[in-house]
């Protein structure tokens, strides 16, 4: 007999994977704005990609939280917003992780909106700059650190948690740059695309 998921288990799984995809796209998108900044024609598409990804991540983070609330009562959509259960889970490690994660994603969003606004005002390519880089760095750090605030990582040593943060950051960067690389291969000349792929290893 095959494994059957309940609707709540399925919803938990979907929102979690959407969150992972959003975080990866956010990190990979911002990194690509720097790694591919020599190819100015890609900036608009990369900004749209990163903005979509960070909004997906924020939405999925909250969606995942409320799905977990609903899974406790299993009383349909209305149960997802039961104040008492929301309060209990919000004040648990799950809530602490969500707060840290959303704060990190918000910093990524601020960095991207700032760059988007600057690009709209100048109507041309803009240098990302150090400010966007620092916001992106701290946003990534907070987002990755949030995964040490809940689950089995909580009881582990700080060395384990540090390794986990580095691992998650590199994984998000690698996964999140797949679309920018695909974009480069389809929009750049063959020689330029080859150089980009060589740089990424």
Short mmCIF file of C-alpha atoms in Angstrom, two decimals:
data_model
loop_
_atom_site.label_atom_id
_atom_site.label_comp_id
_atom_site.label_asym_id
_atom_site.label_seq_id
_atom_site.Cartn_x
_atom_site.Cartn_y
_atom_site.Cartn_z
CA UNK A 1 0.00 0.00 0.00
CA UNK A 2 1.45 3.36 -1.03
CA UNK A 3 2.18 6.24 1.27
CA UNK A 4 -0.75 8.63 1.43
CA UNK A 5 -0.40 12.23 2.54
CA UNK A 6 -3.18 14.11 4.26
CA UNK A 7 -4.15 17.48 2.82
CA UNK A 8 -2.31 19.20 5.68
CA UNK A 9 0.85 17.18 5.14
CA UNK A 10 0.70 17.92 1.43
CA UNK A 11 0.16 21.64 2.08
CA UNK A 12 3.05 21.68 4.54
CA UNK A 13 5.30 20.03 1.97
CA UNK A 14 4.29 22.38 -0.85
CA UNK A 15 4.71 25.58 1.18
CA UNK A 16 8.07 24.37 2.45
CA UNK A 17 9.37 23.67 -1.05
CA UNK A 18 8.03 26.97 -2.35
CA UNK A 19 9.87 28.66 0.51
CA UNK A 20 13.09 26.86 -0.39
CA UNK A 21 12.68 27.84 -4.04
CA UNK A 22 11.97 31.45 -3.11
CA UNK A 23 14.98 31.72 -0.80
CA UNK A 24 17.25 30.15 -3.41
CA UNK A 25 15.98 32.49 -6.11
CA UNK A 26 16.40 35.52 -3.85
CA UNK A 27 19.99 34.67 -2.98
CA UNK A 28 20.94 33.54 -6.47
CA UNK A 29 19.24 36.54 -8.03
CA UNK A 30 21.06 39.11 -5.90
CA UNK A 31 24.40 37.35 -6.34
CA UNK A 32 23.87 37.23 -10.10
CA UNK A 33 23.33 40.99 -10.20
CA UNK A 34 26.99 41.27 -9.18
CA UNK A 35 28.44 38.24 -10.92
CA UNK A 36 26.79 39.18 -14.22
CA UNK A 37 26.94 42.95 -13.91
CA UNK A 38 29.29 43.17 -16.90
CA UNK A 39 26.34 42.01 -19.03
CA UNK A 40 24.15 45.05 -18.54
CA UNK A 41 21.33 43.82 -20.74
CA UNK A 42 20.52 41.11 -18.21
CA UNK A 43 19.97 43.41 -15.23
CA UNK A 44 16.26 44.01 -15.79
CA UNK A 45 15.45 40.31 -16.08
CA UNK A 46 17.63 39.44 -13.08
CA UNK A 47 15.91 42.07 -10.96
CA UNK A 48 12.47 40.74 -11.88
CA UNK A 49 13.60 37.21 -11.08
CA UNK A 50 15.03 38.16 -7.68
CA UNK A 51 12.00 40.28 -6.75
CA UNK A 52 9.59 37.51 -7.69
CA UNK A 53 11.65 35.01 -5.70
CA UNK A 54 11.83 37.08 -2.51
CA UNK A 55 8.08 37.81 -2.62
CA UNK A 56 7.45 34.09 -3.14
CA UNK A 57 9.69 33.30 -0.16
CA UNK A 58 7.94 35.78 2.15
CA UNK A 59 4.48 34.59 1.09
CA UNK A 60 5.47 30.94 1.47
CA UNK A 61 7.04 31.55 4.89
CA UNK A 62 3.78 32.92 6.24
CA UNK A 63 1.78 30.32 4.33
CA UNK A 64 3.86 27.53 5.86
CA UNK A 65 3.34 28.96 9.34
CA UNK A 66 -0.44 29.15 9.02
CA UNK A 67 -0.63 25.70 7.44
CA UNK A 68 1.16 24.35 10.50
CA UNK A 69 -1.38 26.15 12.68
CA UNK A 70 -4.22 24.60 10.69
CA UNK A 71 -2.66 21.15 10.92
CA UNK A 72 -2.99 21.27 14.71
CA UNK A 73 -6.78 21.64 14.67
CA UNK A 74 -7.54 20.09 11.27
CA UNK A 75 -10.72 22.15 11.03
CA UNK A 76 -10.28 23.60 7.58
CA UNK A 77 -9.10 27.03 6.50
CA UNK A 78 -10.69 28.77 9.49
CA UNK A 79 -8.54 26.68 11.81
CA UNK A 80 -5.41 28.20 10.27
CA UNK A 81 -6.19 31.50 11.95
CA UNK A 82 -7.37 30.30 15.36
CA UNK A 83 -5.93 33.01 17.68
CA UNK A 84 -5.00 30.72 20.57
CA UNK A 85 -3.11 28.24 18.39
CA UNK A 86 -1.47 31.05 16.40
CA UNK A 87 -0.26 32.58 19.67
CA UNK A 88 1.10 29.28 20.97
CA UNK A 89 3.03 28.48 17.79
CA UNK A 90 4.19 32.08 17.34
CA UNK A 91 5.74 31.99 20.82
CA UNK A 92 7.49 28.70 20.08
CA UNK A 93 10.73 28.02 18.21
CA UNK A 94 8.70 27.92 14.99
CA UNK A 95 7.60 31.52 15.52
CA UNK A 96 11.13 32.64 16.38
CA UNK A 97 12.45 31.04 13.20
CA UNK A 98 9.71 32.69 11.14
CA UNK A 99 10.47 36.12 12.59
CA UNK A 100 14.18 35.81 11.84
CA UNK A 101 13.50 34.41 8.37
CA UNK A 102 11.06 37.15 7.39
CA UNK A 103 13.39 39.83 8.72
CA UNK A 104 16.18 38.45 6.54
CA UNK A 105 13.92 38.24 3.50
CA UNK A 106 12.71 41.78 4.15
CA UNK A 107 16.31 43.03 4.01
CA UNK A 108 16.71 41.26 0.67
CA UNK A 109 13.48 42.87 -0.52
CA UNK A 110 14.62 46.35 0.57
CA UNK A 111 17.90 45.89 -1.32
CA UNK A 112 16.09 44.83 -4.48
CA UNK A 113 13.41 47.53 -4.30
CA UNK A 114 16.11 50.16 -3.80
CA UNK A 115 17.94 48.93 -6.88
CA UNK A 116 14.70 48.64 -8.87
CA UNK A 117 13.68 52.17 -7.93
CA UNK A 118 17.10 53.54 -8.85
CA UNK A 119 16.94 51.77 -12.20
CA UNK A 120 13.46 53.15 -12.89
CA UNK A 121 14.58 56.70 -12.14
CA UNK A 122 17.61 56.51 -14.41
CA UNK A 123 15.93 54.32 -17.05
CA UNK A 124 19.22 52.55 -17.59
CA UNK A 125 21.71 50.11 -16.05
CA UNK A 126 22.74 51.01 -12.51
CA UNK A 127 25.67 49.88 -10.39
CA UNK A 128 24.34 47.66 -7.56
CA UNK A 129 26.77 49.25 -5.10
CA UNK A 130 28.00 48.36 -1.63
CA UNK A 131 24.72 49.24 0.12
CA UNK A 132 22.77 46.61 -1.79
CA UNK A 133 25.57 44.11 -1.20
CA UNK A 134 25.55 44.63 2.59
CA UNK A 135 21.76 44.45 2.79
CA UNK A 136 21.87 41.28 0.73
CA UNK A 137 24.60 39.79 2.91
CA UNK A 138 22.81 40.44 6.21
CA UNK A 139 19.52 39.33 4.68
CA UNK A 140 21.08 36.05 3.61
CA UNK A 141 22.75 35.61 7.00
CA UNK A 142 19.50 36.10 8.92
CA UNK A 143 17.52 33.89 6.55
CA UNK A 144 20.04 31.05 6.74
CA UNK A 145 20.40 31.43 10.52
CA UNK A 146 16.63 31.06 10.93
CA UNK A 147 16.97 27.39 10.03
CA UNK A 148 19.03 26.83 13.18
CA UNK A 149 16.22 28.15 15.39
CA UNK A 150 13.85 25.21 14.95
CA UNK A 151 14.05 21.48 14.42
CA UNK A 152 16.98 19.22 15.23
CA UNK A 153 19.54 22.01 14.72
CA UNK A 154 18.48 23.75 17.95
CA UNK A 155 20.07 21.09 20.15
CA UNK A 156 23.31 20.96 18.16
CA UNK A 157 26.58 22.75 18.91
CA UNK A 158 27.34 26.19 17.52
CA UNK A 159 29.88 24.62 15.15
CA UNK A 160 27.16 22.42 13.65
CA UNK A 161 24.88 25.44 13.34
CA UNK A 162 27.62 27.48 11.67
CA UNK A 163 28.29 24.70 9.17
CA UNK A 164 24.55 24.47 8.51
CA UNK A 165 24.32 28.21 7.82
CA UNK A 166 27.25 28.04 5.39
CA UNK A 167 25.83 24.93 3.74
CA UNK A 168 22.38 26.48 3.30
CA UNK A 169 23.84 29.72 1.97
CA UNK A 170 25.97 27.96 -0.65
CA UNK A 171 23.12 25.65 -1.63
CA UNK A 172 20.76 28.60 -2.05
CA UNK A 173 23.37 30.43 -4.12
CA UNK A 174 24.01 27.42 -6.37
CA UNK A 175 20.34 26.58 -6.91
CA UNK A 176 19.35 30.21 -7.31
CA UNK A 177 21.88 30.91 -10.05
CA UNK A 178 20.60 28.16 -12.36
CA UNK A 179 17.99 30.44 -13.94
CA UNK A 180 20.40 33.38 -14.36
CA UNK A 181 22.83 30.99 -16.08
CA UNK A 182 20.05 29.75 -18.35
CA UNK A 183 19.19 33.38 -19.07
CA UNK A 184 22.80 34.18 -19.92
CA UNK A 185 23.02 31.21 -22.28
CA UNK A 186 19.89 32.29 -24.15
CA UNK A 187 20.48 36.05 -24.31
CA UNK A 188 24.22 36.46 -24.65
CA UNK A 189 26.43 35.77 -27.61
CA UNK A 190 28.04 32.34 -27.66
CA UNK A 191 31.47 33.57 -26.57
CA UNK A 192 30.03 35.65 -23.72
CA UNK A 193 27.83 32.79 -22.53
CA UNK A 194 30.81 30.43 -22.57
CA UNK A 195 32.82 32.90 -20.47
CA UNK A 196 29.97 33.17 -17.95
CA UNK A 197 29.66 29.40 -17.63
CA UNK A 198 33.43 29.09 -17.23
CA UNK A 199 33.40 31.71 -14.46
CA UNK A 200 30.67 29.85 -12.59
CA UNK A 201 32.65 26.64 -12.91
#
